[in-house]
mmCIF file of C-alpha atoms and ligand atoms in Angstrom:
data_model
loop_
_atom_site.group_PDB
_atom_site.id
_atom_site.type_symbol
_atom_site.label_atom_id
_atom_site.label_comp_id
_atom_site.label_asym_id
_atom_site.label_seq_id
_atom_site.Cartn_x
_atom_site.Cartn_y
_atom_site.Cartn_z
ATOM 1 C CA UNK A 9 0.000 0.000 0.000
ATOM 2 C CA UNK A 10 1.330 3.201 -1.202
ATOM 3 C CA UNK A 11 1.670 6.581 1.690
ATOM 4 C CA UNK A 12 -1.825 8.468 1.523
ATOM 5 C CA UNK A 13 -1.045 11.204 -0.899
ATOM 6 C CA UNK A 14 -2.165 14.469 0.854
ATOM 7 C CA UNK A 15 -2.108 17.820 -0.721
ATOM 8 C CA UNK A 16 0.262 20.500 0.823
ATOM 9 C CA UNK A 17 -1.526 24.206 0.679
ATOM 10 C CA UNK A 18 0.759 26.796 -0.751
ATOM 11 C CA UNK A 19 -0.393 30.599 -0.398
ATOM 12 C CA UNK A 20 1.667 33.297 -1.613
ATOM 13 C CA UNK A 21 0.727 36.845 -0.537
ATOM 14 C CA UNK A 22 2.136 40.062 -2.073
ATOM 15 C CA UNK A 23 3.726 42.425 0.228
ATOM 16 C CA UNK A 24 4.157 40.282 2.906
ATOM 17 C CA UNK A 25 7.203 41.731 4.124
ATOM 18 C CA UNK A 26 5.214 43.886 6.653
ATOM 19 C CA UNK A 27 1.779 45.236 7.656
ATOM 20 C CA UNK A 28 -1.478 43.480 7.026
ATOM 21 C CA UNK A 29 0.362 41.291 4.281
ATOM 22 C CA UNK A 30 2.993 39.791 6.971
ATOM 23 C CA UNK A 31 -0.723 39.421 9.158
ATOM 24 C CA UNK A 32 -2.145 37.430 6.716
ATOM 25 C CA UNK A 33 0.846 35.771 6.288
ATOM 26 C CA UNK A 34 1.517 34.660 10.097
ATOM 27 C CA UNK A 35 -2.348 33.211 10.450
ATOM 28 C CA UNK A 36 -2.323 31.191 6.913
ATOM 29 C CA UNK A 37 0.987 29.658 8.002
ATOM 30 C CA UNK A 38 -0.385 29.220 11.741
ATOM 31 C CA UNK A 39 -3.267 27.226 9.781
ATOM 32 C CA UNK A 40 -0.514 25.082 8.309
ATOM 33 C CA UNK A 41 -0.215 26.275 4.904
ATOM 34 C CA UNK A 42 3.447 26.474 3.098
ATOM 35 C CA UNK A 43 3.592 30.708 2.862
ATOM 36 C CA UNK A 44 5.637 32.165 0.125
ATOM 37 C CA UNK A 45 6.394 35.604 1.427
ATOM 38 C CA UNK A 46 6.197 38.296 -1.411
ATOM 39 C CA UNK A 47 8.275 41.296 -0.977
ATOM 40 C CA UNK A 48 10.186 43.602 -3.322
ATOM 41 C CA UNK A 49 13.447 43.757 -0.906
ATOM 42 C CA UNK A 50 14.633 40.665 -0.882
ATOM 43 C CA UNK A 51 16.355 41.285 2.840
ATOM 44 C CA UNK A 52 13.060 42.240 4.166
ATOM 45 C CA UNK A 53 11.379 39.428 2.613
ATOM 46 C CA UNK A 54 13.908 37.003 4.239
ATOM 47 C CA UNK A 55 13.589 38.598 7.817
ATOM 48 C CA UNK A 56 9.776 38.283 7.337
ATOM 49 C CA UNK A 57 10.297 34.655 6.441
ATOM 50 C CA UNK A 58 12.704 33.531 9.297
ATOM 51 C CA UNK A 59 9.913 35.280 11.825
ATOM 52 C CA UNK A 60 7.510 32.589 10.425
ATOM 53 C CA UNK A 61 9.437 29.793 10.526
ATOM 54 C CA UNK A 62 11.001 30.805 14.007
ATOM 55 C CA UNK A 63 7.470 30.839 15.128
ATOM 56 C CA UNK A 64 7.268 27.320 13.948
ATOM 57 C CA UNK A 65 5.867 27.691 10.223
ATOM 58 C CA UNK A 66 6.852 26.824 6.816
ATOM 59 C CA UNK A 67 7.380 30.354 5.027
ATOM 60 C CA UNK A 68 9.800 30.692 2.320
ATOM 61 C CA UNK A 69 11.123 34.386 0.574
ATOM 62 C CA UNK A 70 10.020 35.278 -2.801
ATOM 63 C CA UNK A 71 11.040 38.687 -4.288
ATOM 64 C CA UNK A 72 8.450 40.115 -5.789
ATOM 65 C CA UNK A 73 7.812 43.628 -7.325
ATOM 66 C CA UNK A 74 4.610 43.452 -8.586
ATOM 67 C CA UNK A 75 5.253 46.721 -10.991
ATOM 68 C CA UNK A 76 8.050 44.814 -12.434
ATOM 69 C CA UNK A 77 7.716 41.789 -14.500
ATOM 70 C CA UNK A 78 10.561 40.025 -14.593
ATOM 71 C CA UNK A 79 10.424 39.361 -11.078
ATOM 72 C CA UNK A 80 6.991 38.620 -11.549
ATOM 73 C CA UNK A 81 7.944 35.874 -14.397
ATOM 74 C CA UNK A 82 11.133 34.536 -12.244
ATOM 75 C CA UNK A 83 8.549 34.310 -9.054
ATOM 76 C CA UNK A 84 6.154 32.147 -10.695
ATOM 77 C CA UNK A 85 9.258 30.014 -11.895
ATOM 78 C CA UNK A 86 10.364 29.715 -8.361
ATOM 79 C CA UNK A 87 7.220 28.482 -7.414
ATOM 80 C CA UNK A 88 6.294 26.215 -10.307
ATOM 81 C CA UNK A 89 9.931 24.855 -9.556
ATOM 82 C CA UNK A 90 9.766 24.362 -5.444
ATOM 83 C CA UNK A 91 6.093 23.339 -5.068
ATOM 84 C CA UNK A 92 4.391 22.836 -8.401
ATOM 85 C CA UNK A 93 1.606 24.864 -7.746
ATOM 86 C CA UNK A 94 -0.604 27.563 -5.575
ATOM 87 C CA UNK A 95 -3.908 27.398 -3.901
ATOM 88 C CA UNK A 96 -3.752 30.749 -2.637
ATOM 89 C CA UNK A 97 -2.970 33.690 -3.958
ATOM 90 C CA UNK A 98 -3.597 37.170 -1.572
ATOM 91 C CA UNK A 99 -2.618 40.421 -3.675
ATOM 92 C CA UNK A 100 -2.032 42.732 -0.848
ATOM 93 C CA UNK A 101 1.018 45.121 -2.014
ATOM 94 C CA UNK A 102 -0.448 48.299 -2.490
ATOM 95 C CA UNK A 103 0.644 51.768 -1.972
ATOM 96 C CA UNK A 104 -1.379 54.706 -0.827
ATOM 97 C CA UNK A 105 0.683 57.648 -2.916
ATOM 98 C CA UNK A 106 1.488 60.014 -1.102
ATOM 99 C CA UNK A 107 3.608 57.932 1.610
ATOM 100 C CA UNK A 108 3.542 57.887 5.119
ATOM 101 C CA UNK A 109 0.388 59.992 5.134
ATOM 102 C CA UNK A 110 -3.148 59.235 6.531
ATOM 103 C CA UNK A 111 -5.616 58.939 3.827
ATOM 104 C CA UNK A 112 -7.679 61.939 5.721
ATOM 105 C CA UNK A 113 -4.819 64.153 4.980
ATOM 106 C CA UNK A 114 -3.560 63.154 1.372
ATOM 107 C CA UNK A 115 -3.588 66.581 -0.338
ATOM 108 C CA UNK A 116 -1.277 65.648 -2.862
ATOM 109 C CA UNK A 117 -4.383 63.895 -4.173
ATOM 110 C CA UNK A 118 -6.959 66.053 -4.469
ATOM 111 C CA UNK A 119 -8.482 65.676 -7.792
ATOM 112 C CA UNK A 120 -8.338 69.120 -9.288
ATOM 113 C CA UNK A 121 -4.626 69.782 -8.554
ATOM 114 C CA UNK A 122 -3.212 65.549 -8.753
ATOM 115 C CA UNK A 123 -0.390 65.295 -10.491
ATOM 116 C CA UNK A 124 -1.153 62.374 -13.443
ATOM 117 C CA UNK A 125 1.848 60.964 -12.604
ATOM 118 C CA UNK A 126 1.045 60.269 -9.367
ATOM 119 C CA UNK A 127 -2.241 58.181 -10.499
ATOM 120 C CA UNK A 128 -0.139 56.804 -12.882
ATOM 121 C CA UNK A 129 2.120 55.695 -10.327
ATOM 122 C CA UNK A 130 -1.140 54.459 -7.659
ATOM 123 C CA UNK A 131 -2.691 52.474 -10.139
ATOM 124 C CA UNK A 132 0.378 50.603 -11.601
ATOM 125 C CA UNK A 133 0.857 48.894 -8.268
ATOM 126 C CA UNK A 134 -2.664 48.604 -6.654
ATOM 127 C CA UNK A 135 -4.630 47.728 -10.415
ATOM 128 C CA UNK A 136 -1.807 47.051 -13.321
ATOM 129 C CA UNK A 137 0.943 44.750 -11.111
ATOM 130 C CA UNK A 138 -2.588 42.822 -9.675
ATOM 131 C CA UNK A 139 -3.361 41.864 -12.927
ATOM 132 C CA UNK A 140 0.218 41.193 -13.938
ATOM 133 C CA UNK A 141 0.905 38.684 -10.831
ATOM 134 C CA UNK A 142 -2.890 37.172 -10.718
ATOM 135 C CA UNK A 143 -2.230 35.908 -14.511
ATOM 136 C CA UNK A 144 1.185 34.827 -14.301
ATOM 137 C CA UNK A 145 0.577 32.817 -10.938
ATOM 138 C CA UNK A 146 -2.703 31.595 -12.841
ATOM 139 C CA UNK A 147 -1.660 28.171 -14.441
ATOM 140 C CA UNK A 148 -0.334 27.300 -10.693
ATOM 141 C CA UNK A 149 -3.538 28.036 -9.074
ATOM 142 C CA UNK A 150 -5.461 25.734 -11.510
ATOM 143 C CA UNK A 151 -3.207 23.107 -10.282
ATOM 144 C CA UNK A 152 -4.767 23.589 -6.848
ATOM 145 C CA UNK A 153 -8.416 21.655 -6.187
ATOM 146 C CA UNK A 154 -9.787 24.929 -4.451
ATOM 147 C CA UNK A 155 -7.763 28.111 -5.388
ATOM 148 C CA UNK A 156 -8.651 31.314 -3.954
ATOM 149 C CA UNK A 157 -7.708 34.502 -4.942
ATOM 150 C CA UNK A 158 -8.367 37.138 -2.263
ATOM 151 C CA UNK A 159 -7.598 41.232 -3.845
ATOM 152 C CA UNK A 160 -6.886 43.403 -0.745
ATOM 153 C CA UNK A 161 -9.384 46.548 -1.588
ATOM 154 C CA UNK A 162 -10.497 49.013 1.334
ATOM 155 C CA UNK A 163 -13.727 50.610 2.393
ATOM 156 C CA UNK A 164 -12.437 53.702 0.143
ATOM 157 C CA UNK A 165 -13.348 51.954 -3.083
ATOM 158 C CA UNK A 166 -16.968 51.834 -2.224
ATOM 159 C CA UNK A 167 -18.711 54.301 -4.497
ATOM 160 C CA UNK A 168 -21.864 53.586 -2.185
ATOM 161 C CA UNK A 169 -19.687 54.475 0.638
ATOM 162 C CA UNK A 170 -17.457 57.465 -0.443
ATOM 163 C CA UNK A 171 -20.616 59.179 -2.554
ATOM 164 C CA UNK A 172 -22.590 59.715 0.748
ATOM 165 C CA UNK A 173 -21.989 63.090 1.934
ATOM 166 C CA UNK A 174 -22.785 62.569 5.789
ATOM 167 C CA UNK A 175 -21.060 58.561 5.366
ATOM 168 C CA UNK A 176 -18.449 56.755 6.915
ATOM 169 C CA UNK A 177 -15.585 58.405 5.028
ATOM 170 C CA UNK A 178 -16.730 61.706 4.387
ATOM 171 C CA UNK A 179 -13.768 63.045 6.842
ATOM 172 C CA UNK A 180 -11.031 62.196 4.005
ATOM 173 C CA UNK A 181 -9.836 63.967 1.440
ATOM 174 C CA UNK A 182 -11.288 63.957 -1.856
ATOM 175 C CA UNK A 183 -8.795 61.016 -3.684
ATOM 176 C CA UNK A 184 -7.914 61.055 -7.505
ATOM 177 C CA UNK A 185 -5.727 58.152 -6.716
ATOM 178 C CA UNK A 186 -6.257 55.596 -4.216
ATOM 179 C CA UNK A 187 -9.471 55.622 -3.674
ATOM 180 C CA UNK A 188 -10.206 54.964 -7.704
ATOM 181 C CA UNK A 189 -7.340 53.094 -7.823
ATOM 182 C CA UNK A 190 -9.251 50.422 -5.270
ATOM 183 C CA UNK A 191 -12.495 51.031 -7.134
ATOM 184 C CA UNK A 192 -10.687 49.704 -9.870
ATOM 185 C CA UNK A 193 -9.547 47.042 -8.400
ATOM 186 C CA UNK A 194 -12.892 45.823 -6.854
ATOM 187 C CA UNK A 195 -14.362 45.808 -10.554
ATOM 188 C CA UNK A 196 -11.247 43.978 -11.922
ATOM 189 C CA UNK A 197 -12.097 41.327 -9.091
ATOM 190 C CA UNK A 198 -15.707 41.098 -10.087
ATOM 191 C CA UNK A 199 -14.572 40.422 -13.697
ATOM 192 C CA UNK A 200 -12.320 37.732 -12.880
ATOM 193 C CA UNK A 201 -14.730 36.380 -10.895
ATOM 194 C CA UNK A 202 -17.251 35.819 -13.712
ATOM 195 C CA UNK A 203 -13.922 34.535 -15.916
ATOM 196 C CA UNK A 204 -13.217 32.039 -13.180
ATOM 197 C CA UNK A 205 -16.614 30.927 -11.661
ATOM 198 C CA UNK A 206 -16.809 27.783 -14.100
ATOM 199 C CA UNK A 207 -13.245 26.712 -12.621
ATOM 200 C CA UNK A 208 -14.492 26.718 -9.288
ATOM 201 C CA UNK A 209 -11.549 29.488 -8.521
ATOM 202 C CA UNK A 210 -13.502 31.888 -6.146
ATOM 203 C CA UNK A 211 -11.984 35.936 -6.596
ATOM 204 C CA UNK A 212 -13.181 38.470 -3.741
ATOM 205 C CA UNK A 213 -11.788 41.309 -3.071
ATOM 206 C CA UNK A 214 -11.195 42.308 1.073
ATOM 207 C CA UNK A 215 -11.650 45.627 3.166
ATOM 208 C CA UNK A 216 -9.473 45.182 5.987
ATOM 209 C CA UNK A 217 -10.565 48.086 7.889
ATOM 210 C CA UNK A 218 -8.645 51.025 9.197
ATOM 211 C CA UNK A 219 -5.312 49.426 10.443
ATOM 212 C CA UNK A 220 -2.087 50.383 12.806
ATOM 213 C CA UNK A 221 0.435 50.204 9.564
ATOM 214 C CA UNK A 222 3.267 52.373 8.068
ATOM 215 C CA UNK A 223 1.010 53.321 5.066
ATOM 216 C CA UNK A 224 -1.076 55.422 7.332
ATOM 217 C CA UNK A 225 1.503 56.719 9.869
ATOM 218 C CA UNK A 226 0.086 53.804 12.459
ATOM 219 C CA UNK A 227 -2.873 56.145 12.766
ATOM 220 C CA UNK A 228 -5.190 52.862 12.128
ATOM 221 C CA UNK A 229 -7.085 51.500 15.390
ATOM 222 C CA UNK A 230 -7.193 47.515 14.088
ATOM 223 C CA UNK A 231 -3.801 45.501 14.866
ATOM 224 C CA UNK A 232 -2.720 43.795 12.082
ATOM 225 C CA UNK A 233 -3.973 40.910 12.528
ATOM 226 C CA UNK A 234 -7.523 42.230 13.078
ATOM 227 C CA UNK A 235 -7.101 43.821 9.560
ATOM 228 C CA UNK A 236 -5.542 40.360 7.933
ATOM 229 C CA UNK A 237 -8.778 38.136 9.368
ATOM 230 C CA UNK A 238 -10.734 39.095 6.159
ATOM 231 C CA UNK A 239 -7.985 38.203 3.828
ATOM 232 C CA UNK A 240 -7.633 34.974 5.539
ATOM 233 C CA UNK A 241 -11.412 33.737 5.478
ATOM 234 C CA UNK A 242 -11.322 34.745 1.805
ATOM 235 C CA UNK A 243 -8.463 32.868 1.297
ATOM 236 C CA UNK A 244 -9.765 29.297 3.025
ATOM 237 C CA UNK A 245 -13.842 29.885 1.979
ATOM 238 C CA UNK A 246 -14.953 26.259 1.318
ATOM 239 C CA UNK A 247 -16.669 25.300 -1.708
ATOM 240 C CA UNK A 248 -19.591 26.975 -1.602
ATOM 241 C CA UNK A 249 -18.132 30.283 -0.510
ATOM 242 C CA UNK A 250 -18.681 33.623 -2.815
ATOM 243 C CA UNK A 251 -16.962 34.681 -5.534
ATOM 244 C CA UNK A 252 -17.449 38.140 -6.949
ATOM 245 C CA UNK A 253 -17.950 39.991 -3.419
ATOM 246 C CA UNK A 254 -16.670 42.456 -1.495
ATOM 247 C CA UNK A 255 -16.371 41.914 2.334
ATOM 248 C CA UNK A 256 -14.890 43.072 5.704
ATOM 249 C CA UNK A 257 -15.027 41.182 9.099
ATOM 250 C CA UNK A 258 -18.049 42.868 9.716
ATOM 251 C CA UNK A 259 -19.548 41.055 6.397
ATOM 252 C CA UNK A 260 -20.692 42.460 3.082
ATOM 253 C CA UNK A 261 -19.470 45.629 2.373
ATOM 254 C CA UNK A 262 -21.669 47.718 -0.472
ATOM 255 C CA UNK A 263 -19.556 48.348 -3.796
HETATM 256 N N1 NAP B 15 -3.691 50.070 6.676
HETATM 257 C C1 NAP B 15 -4.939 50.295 6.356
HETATM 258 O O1 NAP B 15 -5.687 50.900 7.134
HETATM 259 C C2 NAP B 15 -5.494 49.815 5.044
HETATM 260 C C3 NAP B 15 -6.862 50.065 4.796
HETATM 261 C C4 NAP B 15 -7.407 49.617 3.624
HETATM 262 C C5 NAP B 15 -6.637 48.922 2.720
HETATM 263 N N2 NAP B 15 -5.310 48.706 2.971
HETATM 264 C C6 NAP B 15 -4.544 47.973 1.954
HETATM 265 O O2 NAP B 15 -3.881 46.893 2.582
HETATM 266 C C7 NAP B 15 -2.712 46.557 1.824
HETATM 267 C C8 NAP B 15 -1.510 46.484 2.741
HETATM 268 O O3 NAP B 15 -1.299 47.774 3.290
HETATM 269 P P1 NAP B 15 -0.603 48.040 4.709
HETATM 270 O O4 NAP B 15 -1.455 49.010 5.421
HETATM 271 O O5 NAP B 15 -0.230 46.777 5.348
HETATM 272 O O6 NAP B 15 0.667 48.859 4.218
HETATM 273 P P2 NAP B 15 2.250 48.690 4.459
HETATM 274 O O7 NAP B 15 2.528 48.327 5.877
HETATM 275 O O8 NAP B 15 2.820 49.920 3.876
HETATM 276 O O9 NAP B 15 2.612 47.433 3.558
HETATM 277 C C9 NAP B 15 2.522 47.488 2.170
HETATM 278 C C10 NAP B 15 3.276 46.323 1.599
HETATM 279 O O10 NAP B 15 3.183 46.385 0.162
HETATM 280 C C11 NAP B 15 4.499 46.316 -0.349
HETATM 281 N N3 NAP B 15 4.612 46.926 -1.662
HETATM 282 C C12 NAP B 15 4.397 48.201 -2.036
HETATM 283 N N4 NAP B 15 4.653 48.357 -3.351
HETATM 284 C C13 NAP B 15 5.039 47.148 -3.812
HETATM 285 C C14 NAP B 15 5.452 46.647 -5.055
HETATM 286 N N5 NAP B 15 5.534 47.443 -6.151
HETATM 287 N N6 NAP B 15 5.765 45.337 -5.179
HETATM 288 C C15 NAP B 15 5.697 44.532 -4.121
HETATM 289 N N7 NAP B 15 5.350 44.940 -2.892
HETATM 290 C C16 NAP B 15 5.024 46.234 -2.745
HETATM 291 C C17 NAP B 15 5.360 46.982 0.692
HETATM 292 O O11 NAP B 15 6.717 46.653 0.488
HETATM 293 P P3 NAP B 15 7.934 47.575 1.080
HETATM 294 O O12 NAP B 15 8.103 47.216 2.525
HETATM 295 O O13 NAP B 15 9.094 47.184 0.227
HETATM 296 O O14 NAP B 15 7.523 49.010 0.903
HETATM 297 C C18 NAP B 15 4.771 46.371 1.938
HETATM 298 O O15 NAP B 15 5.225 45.059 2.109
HETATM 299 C C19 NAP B 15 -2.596 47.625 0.729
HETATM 300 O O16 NAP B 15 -3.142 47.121 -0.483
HETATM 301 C C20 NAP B 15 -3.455 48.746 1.276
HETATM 302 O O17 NAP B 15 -3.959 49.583 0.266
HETATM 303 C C21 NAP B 15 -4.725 49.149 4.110
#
């Protein structure tokens, strides 16, 4: 009698170096997945790594800039190579624009004086290098008998949301850039989602809340790994889970 074959979960998350990323990336290797850690810096992704695997995990260093594609093409090589393929596949690198700035106080983004550039910039990280990474990592997920791909969006790309005048966000800024640059990403989700449905790959995109991180000047009130809980039950829905949605902890968020 031949050993049980049982399947070894691989995630990879984007930007896992630090923030909600390295979150996500602690509880899906606490759940006993194999977690390729995605980061641009290849000595940050390393130090992110050994923390998992000091803390008893099996994480591994990829480098991965997701605005650049040949470390996008060698990536998926490394990981056709070293594990053959991917069930899970969180796109969480993102940038907010205008650095180490909270979102409420982003003036460098105010749509009648934005530089272009700077959209340019917003969009070919958080839209352009998702769709760049999500097709070359593609093949490897279909390898996988329940892929999930989980698109880390924020409560900022809800048009319902940001278009109410006394809502939840009316305190920020107006955004040109990351706040369209999500809404962009949510509908990209939703059309993969419809591509993808007949392969039983479910695509939904995540609000993690307003989180303690470098990308708002740890002016969030969620610890990380409040903000990564979404991106994890995304990433391990069962078979009957959604596809095409847009959620938070709290549940369905409104596009
Ligand atoms: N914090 C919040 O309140 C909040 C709310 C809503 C949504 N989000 C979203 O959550 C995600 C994570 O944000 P965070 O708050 O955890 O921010 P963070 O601490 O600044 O982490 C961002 C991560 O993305 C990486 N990254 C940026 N550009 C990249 C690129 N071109 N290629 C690869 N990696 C890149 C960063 O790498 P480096 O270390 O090399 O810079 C870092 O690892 C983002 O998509 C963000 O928009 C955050």
């Amino acid at each position: 009698m031949g050993m049980p074959t049982t399947h070894q979960k691989v995630a990879m998350v984007t930007g896992a170096n630090k923030g909600i990323g390295r979150g996500a990336a602690e509880q899906l290797a606490g759940l006993g997945m194999t977690v390729l850690v995605g980061a641009r810096d290849p000595g940050r992704g390393e130090e992110a790594a050994a923390a998992l695997r000091a803390a008893g995990g099996d994480a591994h260093a990829v480098t991965l800039d997701v605005t650049d594609p040949a470390t996008i093409r060698e990536a998926a090589r490394q990981v056709e190579e070293g594990f053959g393929h991917l069930d899970v596949l969180i796109n969480n690198a993102g940038i907010s624009g205008s650095g180490q700035v909270s979102p409420a106080d982003a003036h460098d983004q105010v749509p009648s004086s934005v530089e272009v550039d700077m959209v340019r910039a917003v969009f070919e990280t958080n839209v352009f290098g998702v769709i760049a990474v999500t097709n070359a990592m593609l093949p490897l997920l279909r390898r996988s008998p329940a892929p999930r791909i989980v698109n880390v969006s924020s409560h900022a790309a809800s048009l319902t949301i940001t278009s109410d005048p006394n809502g939840l966000l009316a305190t920020l800024l107006p955004s040109a850039a990351y706040a369209p640059s999500k809404s962009a990403l949510n509908a990209l989700t939703v059309q993969y989602a419809n591509e993808l449905r007949k392969d039983g790959i479910l695509v939904n995109a995540a609000a993690p809340g307003f989180v303690d991180t470098d990308s708002n000047n740890h002016t969030g009130f969620l610890t990380v790994a409040q903000g990564a809980a979404v991106l994890v039950r995304l990433a391990t829905l069962g078979a009957d889970g959604p596809t095409a949605g847009f959620f938070s902890e709290e549940g369905p968020v409104p596009w």
